[in-house]
Amino acid sequence: MPRRSSRISRFLRNLAFGFRRELRPYEREVLEAAIGLASAEDARCLRLQLEARERVQRWNGDRMLMFGFPPGDDLDLIASRAGNHCFARVKLRGGDATVMVKLMTHRGRLSTLEFSKPPRAMLSAGHQILSAKRAERLALRNLAQHHDAEF
């Protein structure tokens, strides 16, 4: 009986929030570039979370990709458990457009991919990753530069 209940609740969540689970090629490449910057344990957790996703939703002209997980799912979490945490920033080019993408986590779980502008140019086969950086390292470097500039 619990199995039927979970199937029904999953069906109702899908009706309410959408059925899509697939990632577009450029979304997967951004995720892999960001995960490649993680520690071995965080990379393992992020890959498990990606596989466990129940759905993805695209909002705001595809500028935001949100990950949906089954409620109460016991996922392994990354080390950073901050509320809204920018895990990594990835620079992506497709056609004539360059887009900055942030991988956001929330309390140790994948949360969103946030694009600086609609990634329409990335839908073509000709896109590439230009750079990928861990956000914590960027924040620490910027803080150090700001601190040095004050003195």
Short mmCIF file of C-alpha atoms in Angstrom, two decimals:
data_model
loop_
_atom_site.label_atom_id
_atom_site.label_comp_id
_atom_site.label_asym_id
_atom_site.label_seq_id
_atom_site.Cartn_x
_atom_site.Cartn_y
_atom_site.Cartn_z
CA MET A 1 0.00 0.00 0.00
CA PRO A 2 2.74 2.60 0.75
CA ARG A 3 4.07 2.07 -2.74
CA ARG A 4 0.73 3.00 -4.33
CA SER A 5 0.52 6.04 -2.06
CA SER A 6 3.96 7.24 -3.15
CA ARG A 7 3.06 6.73 -6.81
CA ILE A 8 -0.12 8.74 -6.37
CA SER A 9 1.63 11.53 -4.49
CA ARG A 10 4.41 11.61 -7.12
CA PHE A 11 1.79 11.82 -9.87
CA LEU A 12 0.05 14.72 -8.06
CA ARG A 13 3.38 16.54 -7.54
CA ASN A 14 4.16 16.08 -11.21
CA LEU A 15 0.77 17.49 -12.17
CA ALA A 16 1.32 20.49 -9.95
CA PHE A 17 5.01 21.13 -10.64
CA GLY A 18 5.75 19.54 -14.01
CA PHE A 19 6.92 16.21 -15.40
CA ARG A 20 10.31 17.10 -16.86
CA ARG A 21 13.38 15.36 -15.49
CA GLU A 22 15.80 15.73 -18.41
CA LEU A 23 18.66 18.17 -18.51
CA ARG A 24 19.67 19.96 -21.69
CA PRO A 25 23.22 19.25 -22.90
CA TYR A 26 24.57 22.66 -21.88
CA GLU A 27 22.94 22.36 -18.42
CA ARG A 28 24.62 19.00 -17.87
CA GLU A 29 27.98 20.42 -19.04
CA VAL A 30 27.68 23.37 -16.62
CA LEU A 31 26.86 20.98 -13.78
CA GLU A 32 29.78 18.69 -14.61
CA ALA A 33 32.17 21.66 -14.78
CA ALA A 34 30.98 22.85 -11.37
CA ILE A 35 31.04 19.37 -9.83
CA GLY A 36 34.58 18.93 -11.18
CA LEU A 37 35.68 21.73 -8.82
CA ALA A 38 34.27 20.03 -5.72
CA SER A 39 36.02 17.87 -3.17
CA ALA A 40 35.67 14.13 -3.81
CA GLU A 41 32.95 13.81 -1.14
CA ASP A 42 30.97 16.85 -2.33
CA ALA A 43 31.24 15.65 -5.94
CA ARG A 44 29.88 12.25 -4.92
CA CYS A 45 26.97 13.88 -3.07
CA LEU A 46 26.14 16.22 -5.96
CA ARG A 47 26.14 13.37 -8.49
CA LEU A 48 23.85 11.31 -6.25
CA GLN A 49 21.53 14.30 -5.91
CA LEU A 50 21.46 14.78 -9.68
CA GLU A 51 20.43 11.17 -10.17
CA ALA A 52 17.81 11.38 -7.41
CA ARG A 53 16.06 14.44 -8.87
CA GLU A 54 12.39 13.93 -9.47
CA ARG A 55 11.94 16.89 -11.79
CA VAL A 56 13.46 20.09 -13.12
CA GLN A 57 11.56 23.29 -13.76
CA ARG A 58 12.64 26.14 -15.98
CA TRP A 59 11.53 29.66 -15.09
CA ASN A 60 11.95 33.22 -16.28
CA GLY A 61 12.68 32.51 -19.94
CA ASP A 62 14.88 29.54 -18.98
CA ARG A 63 17.12 31.79 -16.87
CA MET A 64 16.52 29.61 -13.82
CA LEU A 65 16.57 25.83 -13.63
CA MET A 66 15.18 24.49 -10.35
CA PHE A 67 15.75 20.95 -9.08
CA GLY A 68 12.89 19.08 -7.43
CA PHE A 69 13.41 16.11 -5.14
CA PRO A 70 10.95 13.69 -3.58
CA PRO A 71 9.75 15.00 -0.21
CA GLY A 72 11.59 13.61 2.78
CA ASP A 73 14.20 12.01 0.55
CA ASP A 74 17.31 11.17 2.56
CA LEU A 75 19.98 12.57 0.24
CA ASP A 76 23.65 12.85 1.10
CA LEU A 77 24.40 16.56 1.54
CA ILE A 78 27.46 18.60 0.58
CA ALA A 79 29.64 20.09 3.32
CA SER A 80 28.23 23.62 2.99
CA ARG A 81 24.78 23.68 4.59
CA ALA A 82 24.19 27.42 4.16
CA GLY A 83 20.73 28.62 3.19
CA ASN A 84 21.45 30.14 -0.21
CA HIS A 85 24.96 29.17 -1.19
CA CYS A 86 26.65 29.94 -4.51
CA PHE A 87 28.68 26.79 -5.03
CA ALA A 88 30.31 27.70 -8.37
CA ARG A 89 30.25 30.16 -11.25
CA VAL A 90 30.63 28.91 -14.81
CA LYS A 91 31.12 31.02 -17.93
CA LEU A 92 29.50 29.54 -21.02
CA ARG A 93 29.56 30.65 -24.66
CA GLY A 94 27.23 29.66 -27.46
CA GLY A 95 27.08 31.44 -30.79
CA ASP A 96 27.71 35.14 -30.14
CA ALA A 97 26.44 35.05 -26.55
CA THR A 98 28.37 34.63 -23.32
CA VAL A 99 26.42 33.68 -20.21
CA MET A 100 27.45 33.47 -16.57
CA VAL A 101 25.84 30.61 -14.67
CA LYS A 102 25.70 30.14 -10.89
CA LEU A 103 25.16 26.75 -9.32
CA MET A 104 23.23 27.40 -6.12
CA THR A 105 22.76 24.99 -3.25
CA HIS A 106 20.41 25.25 -0.29
CA ARG A 107 21.20 23.49 2.98
CA GLY A 108 23.51 21.04 1.24
CA ARG A 109 21.21 20.22 -1.70
CA LEU A 110 21.26 21.24 -5.33
CA SER A 111 18.86 24.15 -5.69
CA THR A 112 19.17 26.05 -8.97
CA LEU A 113 21.25 26.89 -12.00
CA GLU A 114 20.91 30.65 -12.51
CA PHE A 115 21.79 32.10 -15.92
CA SER A 116 22.70 35.78 -16.32
CA LYS A 117 20.51 35.93 -19.42
CA PRO A 118 18.24 33.53 -21.29
CA PRO A 119 20.46 30.75 -22.67
CA ARG A 120 18.80 30.55 -26.10
CA ALA A 121 22.15 30.64 -27.91
CA MET A 122 23.24 27.58 -25.92
CA LEU A 123 20.49 25.46 -27.48
CA SER A 124 22.60 25.08 -30.60
CA ALA A 125 25.25 22.38 -30.67
CA GLY A 126 28.06 24.96 -30.66
CA HIS A 127 28.47 25.90 -27.01
CA GLN A 128 31.52 25.65 -24.77
CA ILE A 129 32.60 26.17 -21.18
CA LEU A 130 34.99 29.13 -20.97
CA SER A 131 35.74 28.96 -17.24
CA ALA A 132 34.55 27.47 -13.97
CA LYS A 133 35.42 28.69 -10.47
CA ARG A 134 34.39 27.74 -6.95
CA ALA A 135 32.39 30.61 -5.50
CA GLU A 136 33.93 30.37 -1.99
CA ARG A 137 37.39 30.92 -3.40
CA LEU A 138 36.14 33.90 -5.40
CA ALA A 139 34.46 35.37 -2.31
CA LEU A 140 37.61 34.94 -0.20
CA ARG A 141 39.80 36.50 -2.88
CA ASN A 142 37.41 39.46 -3.30
CA LEU A 143 37.25 39.92 0.48
CA ALA A 144 41.07 39.92 0.69
CA GLN A 145 41.31 42.46 -2.16
CA HIS A 146 38.68 44.66 -0.49
CA HIS A 147 40.51 44.37 2.85
CA ASP A 148 43.86 45.29 1.24
CA ALA A 149 42.29 48.27 -0.54
CA GLU A 150 41.10 49.73 2.79
CA PHE A 151 44.62 49.85 4.23
#
